[in-house]
Tab-separated table of C-alpha atoms in Angstrom:
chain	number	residue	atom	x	y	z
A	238	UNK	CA	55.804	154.859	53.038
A	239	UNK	CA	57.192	152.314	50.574
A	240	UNK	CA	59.091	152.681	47.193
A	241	UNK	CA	56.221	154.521	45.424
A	242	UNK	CA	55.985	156.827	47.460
A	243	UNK	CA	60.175	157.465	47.186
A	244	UNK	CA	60.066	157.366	43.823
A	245	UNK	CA	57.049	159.899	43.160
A	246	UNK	CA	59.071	162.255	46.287
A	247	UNK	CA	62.407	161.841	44.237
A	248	UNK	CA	60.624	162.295	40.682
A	249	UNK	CA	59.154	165.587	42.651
A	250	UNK	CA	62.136	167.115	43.686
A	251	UNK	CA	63.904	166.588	40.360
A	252	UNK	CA	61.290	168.241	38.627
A	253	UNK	CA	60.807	171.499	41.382
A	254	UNK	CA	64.658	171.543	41.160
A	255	UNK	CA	65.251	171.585	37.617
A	256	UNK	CA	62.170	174.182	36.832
A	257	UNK	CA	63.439	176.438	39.715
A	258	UNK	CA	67.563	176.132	38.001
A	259	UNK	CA	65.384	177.626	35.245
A	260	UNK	CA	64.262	180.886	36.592
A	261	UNK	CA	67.025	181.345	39.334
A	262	UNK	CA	69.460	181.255	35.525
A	263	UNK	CA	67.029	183.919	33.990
A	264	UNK	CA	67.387	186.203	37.601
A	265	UNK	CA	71.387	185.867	37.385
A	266	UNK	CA	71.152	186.726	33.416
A	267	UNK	CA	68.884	189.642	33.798
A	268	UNK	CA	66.423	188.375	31.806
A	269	UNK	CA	63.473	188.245	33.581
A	270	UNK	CA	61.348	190.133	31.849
A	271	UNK	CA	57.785	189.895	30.669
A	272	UNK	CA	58.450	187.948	27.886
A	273	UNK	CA	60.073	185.829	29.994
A	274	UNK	CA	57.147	185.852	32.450
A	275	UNK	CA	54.887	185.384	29.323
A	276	UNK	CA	57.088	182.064	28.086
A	277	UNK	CA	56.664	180.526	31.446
A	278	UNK	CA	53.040	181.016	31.177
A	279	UNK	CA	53.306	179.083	27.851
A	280	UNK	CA	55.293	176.289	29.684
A	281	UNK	CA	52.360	175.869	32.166
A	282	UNK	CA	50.011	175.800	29.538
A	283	UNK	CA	51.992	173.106	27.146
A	284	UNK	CA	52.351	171.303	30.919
A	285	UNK	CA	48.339	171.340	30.900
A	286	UNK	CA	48.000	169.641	27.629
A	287	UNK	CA	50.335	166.805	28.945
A	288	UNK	CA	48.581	166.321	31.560
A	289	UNK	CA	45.406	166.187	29.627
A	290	UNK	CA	47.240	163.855	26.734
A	291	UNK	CA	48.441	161.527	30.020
A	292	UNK	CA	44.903	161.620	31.195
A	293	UNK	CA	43.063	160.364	28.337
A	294	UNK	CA	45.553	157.994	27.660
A	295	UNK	CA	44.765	156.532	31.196
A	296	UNK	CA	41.268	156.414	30.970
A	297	UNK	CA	41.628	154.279	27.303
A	298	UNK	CA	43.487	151.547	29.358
A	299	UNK	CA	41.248	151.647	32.585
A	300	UNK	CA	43.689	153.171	35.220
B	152	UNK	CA	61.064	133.851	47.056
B	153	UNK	CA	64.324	134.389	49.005
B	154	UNK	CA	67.074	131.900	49.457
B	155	UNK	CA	69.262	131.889	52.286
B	156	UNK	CA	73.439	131.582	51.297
B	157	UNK	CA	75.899	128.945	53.691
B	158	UNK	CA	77.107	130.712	56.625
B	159	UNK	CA	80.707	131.025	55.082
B	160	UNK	CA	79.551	132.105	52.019
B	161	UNK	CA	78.734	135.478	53.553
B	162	UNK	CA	81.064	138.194	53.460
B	163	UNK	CA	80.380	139.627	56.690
B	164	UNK	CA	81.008	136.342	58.611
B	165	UNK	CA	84.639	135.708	56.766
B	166	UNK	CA	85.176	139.535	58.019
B	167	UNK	CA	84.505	138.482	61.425
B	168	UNK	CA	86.142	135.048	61.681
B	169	UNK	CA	89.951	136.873	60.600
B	170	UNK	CA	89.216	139.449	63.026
B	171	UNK	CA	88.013	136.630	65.739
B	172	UNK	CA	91.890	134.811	64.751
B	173	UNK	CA	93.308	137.681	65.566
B	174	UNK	CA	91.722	138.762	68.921
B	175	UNK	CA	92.579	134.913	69.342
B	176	UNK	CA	95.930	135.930	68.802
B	177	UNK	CA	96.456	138.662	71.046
B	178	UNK	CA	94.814	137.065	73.637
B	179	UNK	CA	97.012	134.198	73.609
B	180	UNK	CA	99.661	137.044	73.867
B	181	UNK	CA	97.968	138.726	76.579
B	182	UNK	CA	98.198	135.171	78.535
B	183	UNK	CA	102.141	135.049	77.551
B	184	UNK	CA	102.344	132.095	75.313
B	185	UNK	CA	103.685	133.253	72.672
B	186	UNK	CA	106.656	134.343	75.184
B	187	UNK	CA	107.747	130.989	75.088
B	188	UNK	CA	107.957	130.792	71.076
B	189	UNK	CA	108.835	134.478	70.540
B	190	UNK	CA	111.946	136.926	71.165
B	191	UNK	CA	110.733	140.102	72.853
B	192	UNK	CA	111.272	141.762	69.473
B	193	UNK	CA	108.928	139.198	67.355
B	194	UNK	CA	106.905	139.216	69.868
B	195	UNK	CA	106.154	142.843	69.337
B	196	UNK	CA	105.680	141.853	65.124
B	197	UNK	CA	103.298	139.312	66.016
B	198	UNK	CA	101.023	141.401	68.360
B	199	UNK	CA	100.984	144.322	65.845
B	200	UNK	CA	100.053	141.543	63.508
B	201	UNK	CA	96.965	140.330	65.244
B	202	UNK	CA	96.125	143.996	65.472
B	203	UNK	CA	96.124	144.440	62.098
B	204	UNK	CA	94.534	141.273	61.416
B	205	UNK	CA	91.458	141.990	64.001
B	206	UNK	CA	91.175	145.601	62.679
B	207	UNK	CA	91.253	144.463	59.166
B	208	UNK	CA	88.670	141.660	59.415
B	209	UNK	CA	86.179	144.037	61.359
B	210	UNK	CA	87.028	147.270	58.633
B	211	UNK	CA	86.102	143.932	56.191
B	212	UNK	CA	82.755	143.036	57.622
B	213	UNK	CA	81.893	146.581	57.916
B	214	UNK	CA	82.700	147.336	54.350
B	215	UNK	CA	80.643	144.407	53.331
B	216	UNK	CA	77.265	144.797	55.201
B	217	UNK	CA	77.852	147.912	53.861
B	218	UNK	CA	78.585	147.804	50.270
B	219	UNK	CA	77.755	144.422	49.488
B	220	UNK	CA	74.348	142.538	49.083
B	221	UNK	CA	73.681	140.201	52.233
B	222	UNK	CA	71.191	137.555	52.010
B	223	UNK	CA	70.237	135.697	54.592
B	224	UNK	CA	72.113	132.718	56.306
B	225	UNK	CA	69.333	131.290	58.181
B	226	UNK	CA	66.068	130.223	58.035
B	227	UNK	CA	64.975	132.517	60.528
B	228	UNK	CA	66.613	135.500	58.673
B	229	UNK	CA	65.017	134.775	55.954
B	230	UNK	CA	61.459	134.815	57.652
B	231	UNK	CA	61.739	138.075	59.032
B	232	UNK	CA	63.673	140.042	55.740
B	233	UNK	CA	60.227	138.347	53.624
B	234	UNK	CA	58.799	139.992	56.135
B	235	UNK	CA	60.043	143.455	56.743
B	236	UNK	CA	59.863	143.620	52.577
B	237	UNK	CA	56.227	143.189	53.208
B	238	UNK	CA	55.874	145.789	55.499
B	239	UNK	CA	57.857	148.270	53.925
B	240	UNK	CA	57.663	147.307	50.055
B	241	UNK	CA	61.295	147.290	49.905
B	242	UNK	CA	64.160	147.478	51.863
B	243	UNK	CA	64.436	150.696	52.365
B	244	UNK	CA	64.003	151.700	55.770
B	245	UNK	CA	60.875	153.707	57.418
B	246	UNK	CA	63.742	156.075	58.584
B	247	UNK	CA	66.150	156.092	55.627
B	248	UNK	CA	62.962	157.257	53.569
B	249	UNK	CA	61.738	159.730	56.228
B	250	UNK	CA	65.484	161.384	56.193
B	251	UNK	CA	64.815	161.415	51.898
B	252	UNK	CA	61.424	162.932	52.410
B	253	UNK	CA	62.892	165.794	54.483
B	254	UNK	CA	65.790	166.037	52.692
B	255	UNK	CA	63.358	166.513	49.425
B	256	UNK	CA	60.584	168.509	51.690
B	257	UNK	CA	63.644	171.537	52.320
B	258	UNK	CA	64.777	171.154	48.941
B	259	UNK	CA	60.752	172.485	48.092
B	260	UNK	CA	60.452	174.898	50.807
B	261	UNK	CA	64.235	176.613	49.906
B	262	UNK	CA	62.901	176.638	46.471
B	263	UNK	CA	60.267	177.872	46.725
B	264	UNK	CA	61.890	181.010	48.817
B	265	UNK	CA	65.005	180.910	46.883
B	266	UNK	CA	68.666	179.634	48.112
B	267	UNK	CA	71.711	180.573	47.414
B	268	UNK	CA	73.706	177.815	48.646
B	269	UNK	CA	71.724	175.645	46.257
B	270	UNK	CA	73.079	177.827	44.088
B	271	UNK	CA	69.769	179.129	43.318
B	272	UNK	CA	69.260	182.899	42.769
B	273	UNK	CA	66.978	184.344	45.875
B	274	UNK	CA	64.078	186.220	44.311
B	275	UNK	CA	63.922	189.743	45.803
B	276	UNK	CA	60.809	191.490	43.724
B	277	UNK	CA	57.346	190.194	43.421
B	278	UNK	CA	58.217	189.079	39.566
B	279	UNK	CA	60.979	187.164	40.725
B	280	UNK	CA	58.829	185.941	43.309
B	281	UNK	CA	55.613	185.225	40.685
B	282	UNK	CA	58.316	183.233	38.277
B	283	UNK	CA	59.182	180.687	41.352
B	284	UNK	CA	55.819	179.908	42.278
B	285	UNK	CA	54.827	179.819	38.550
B	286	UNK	CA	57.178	177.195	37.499
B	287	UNK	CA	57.021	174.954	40.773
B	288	UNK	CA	53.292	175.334	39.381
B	289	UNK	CA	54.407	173.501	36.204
B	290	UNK	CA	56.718	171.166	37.731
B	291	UNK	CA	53.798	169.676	39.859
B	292	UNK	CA	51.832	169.197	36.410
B	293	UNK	CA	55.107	167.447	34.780
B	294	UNK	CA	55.759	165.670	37.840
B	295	UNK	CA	51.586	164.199	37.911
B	296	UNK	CA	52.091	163.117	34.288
B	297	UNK	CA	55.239	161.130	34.455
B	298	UNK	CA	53.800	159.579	38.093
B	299	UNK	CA	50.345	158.848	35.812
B	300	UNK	CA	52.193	156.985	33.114
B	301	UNK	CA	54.184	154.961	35.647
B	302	UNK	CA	51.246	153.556	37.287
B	303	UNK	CA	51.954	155.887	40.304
B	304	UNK	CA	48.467	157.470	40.398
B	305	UNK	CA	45.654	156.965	38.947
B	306	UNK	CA	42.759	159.025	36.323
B	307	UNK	CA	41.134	160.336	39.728
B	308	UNK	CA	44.400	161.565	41.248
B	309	UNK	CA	45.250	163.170	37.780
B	310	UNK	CA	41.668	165.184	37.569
B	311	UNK	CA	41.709	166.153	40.695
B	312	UNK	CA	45.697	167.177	40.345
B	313	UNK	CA	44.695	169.264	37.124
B	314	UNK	CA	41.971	171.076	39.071
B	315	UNK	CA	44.437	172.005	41.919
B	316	UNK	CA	47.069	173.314	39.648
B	317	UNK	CA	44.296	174.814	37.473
B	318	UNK	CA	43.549	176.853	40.334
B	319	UNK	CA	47.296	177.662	41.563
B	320	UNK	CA	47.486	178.971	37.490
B	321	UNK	CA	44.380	181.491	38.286
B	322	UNK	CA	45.733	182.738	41.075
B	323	UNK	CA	49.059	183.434	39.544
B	324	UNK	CA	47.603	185.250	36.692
B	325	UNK	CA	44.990	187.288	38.981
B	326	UNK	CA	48.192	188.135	41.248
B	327	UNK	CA	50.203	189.253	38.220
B	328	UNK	CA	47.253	191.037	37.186
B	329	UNK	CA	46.901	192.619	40.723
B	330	UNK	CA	50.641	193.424	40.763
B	331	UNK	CA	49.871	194.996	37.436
B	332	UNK	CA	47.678	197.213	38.820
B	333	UNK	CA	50.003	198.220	42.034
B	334	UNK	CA	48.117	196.333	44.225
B	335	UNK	CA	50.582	194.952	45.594
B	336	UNK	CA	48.608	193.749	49.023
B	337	UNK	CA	46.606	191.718	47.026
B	338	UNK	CA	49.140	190.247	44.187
B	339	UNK	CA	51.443	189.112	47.458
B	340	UNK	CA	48.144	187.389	48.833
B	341	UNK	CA	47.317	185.690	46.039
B	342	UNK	CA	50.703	184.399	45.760
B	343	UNK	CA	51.098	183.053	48.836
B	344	UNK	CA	47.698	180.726	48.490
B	345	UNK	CA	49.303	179.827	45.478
B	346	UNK	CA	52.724	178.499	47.576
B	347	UNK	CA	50.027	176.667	50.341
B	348	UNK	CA	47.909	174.876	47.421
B	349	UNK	CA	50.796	173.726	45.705
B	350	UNK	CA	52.222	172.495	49.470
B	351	UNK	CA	48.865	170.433	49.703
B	352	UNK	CA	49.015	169.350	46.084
B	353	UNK	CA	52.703	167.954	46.782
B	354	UNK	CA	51.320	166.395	50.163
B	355	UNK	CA	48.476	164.465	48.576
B	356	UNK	CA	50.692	163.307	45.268
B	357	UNK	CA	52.704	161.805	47.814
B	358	UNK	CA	49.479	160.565	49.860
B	359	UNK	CA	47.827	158.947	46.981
B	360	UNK	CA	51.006	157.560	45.355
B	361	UNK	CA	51.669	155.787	48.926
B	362	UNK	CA	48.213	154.176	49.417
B	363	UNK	CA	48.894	152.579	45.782
């Protein structure tokens, strides 16, 4: 337990929160359809290339 | 490295000191002395002084540890705050953090079921369901990249994090898929391995990110 470990729990939450505001908007709106399904999907996927970007990036400096 | 401050530079022991003067005070009172200085009725004045004065000091010193920074006034102090930094890598304490870890863990778990007094709407149908679990799925991939580029994990914890929510991704699309169908048995179990992966996923970000 130390500050990393806060900080990655904190940086967590925000991001669980924030995605979940998302949906639980679309629900109260009506909107979740399968287009909507469909974009979220295509959030996941431009998530994946991030991660991929982040990763390479990583391995070029030698972390 | 850590300096200590003089002893009456700290806030906390000026607190004290004015409410020491004024237990002083009333004690003196309590003994009758200031009977001999004092009418009955300033006598009163000066006792509900010293009250105030001991109750403000203390509210003081309590405000300051507190609200204020408080370095060390001793050598010894010093010592063991170097110390408990080391041990903890800040100071934040064990149980402070463990109380922010909950606080964070419920804030997952009433996600990730839905909560209304988060203000969150409570998925009732599978879709609604599918949608949570899908973007908690992408919020663990945002939250691995940001934690990457701040030197919170490293390349390994990243490939192995991509495989993970690689998988969770699968099983959401076989589920839908399933659900598709109107097999419903089978979408439902599919997304609730997809909820207990991305438990384990959170569980070892935090792991890894701790033994950093």
């Amino acid at each position: 337990m130390n500050e990393r470990n806060l900080s990655l729990a904190l940086m967590l939450l925000n991001s669980l929160l924030q995605r979940a505001a998302q949906v639980s908007n679309r629900l109260q709106a009506g909107d979740l359809d399968d287009a909507a399904l469909d974009d979220l999907v295509a959030q996941d996927e431009e998530a994946r290339e991030e991660q991929l970007l982040a990763l390479e990036k990583a391995r070029a400096e030698g972390r | 490295m850590l300096q200590k401050i003089a002893l009456m530079d700290a806030a906390v022991i000026r607190g004290l000191l004015v409410a020491v003067v004024g237990l002083l005070g009333l004690v003196l009172s309590f003994f009758g002395v200031d009977e001999n200085l004092f009418s009955d009725k300033a006598e009163r004045v000066v006792d509900a002084l010293m009250l105030v004065l001991t109750a403000g000091g203390l509210f003081w010193a309590g405000w300051a540890r507190v609200s204020l920074p408080t370095p060390p006034v001793s050598d010894k102090a010093v010592a063991k705050t170097v110390a408990l930094m080391h041990k903890q890598g800040g100071f934040l304490s064990s149980a402070m953090l463990g109380i922010l870890l909950i606080v964070g863990a419920l804030g997952v778990a009433v996600t990730l079921t839905g909560c209304a007094e988060l203000g969150l709407q409570q998925p009732k149908t599978f879709e609604e369901r599918w949608a949570y679990a899908q973007s908690q799925t992408t919020a663990i991939r945002e939250t691995s990249t940001r934690a990457l580029n701040a030197g919170l994990i490293d390349s390994a914890d990243m490939e192995y994090t991509i495989g993970v929510a690689d998988r969770s991704s699968e099983l959401l699309r076989l589920a839908r898929t399933a659900a598709s169908a109107g097999d419903t048995k089978t979408a439902e179990g599919r997304l609730q391995l997809v909820t207990t992966i991305l438990a384990e996923l959170e569980g070892y970000l935090q792991k890894r990110s701790a033994q950093r």
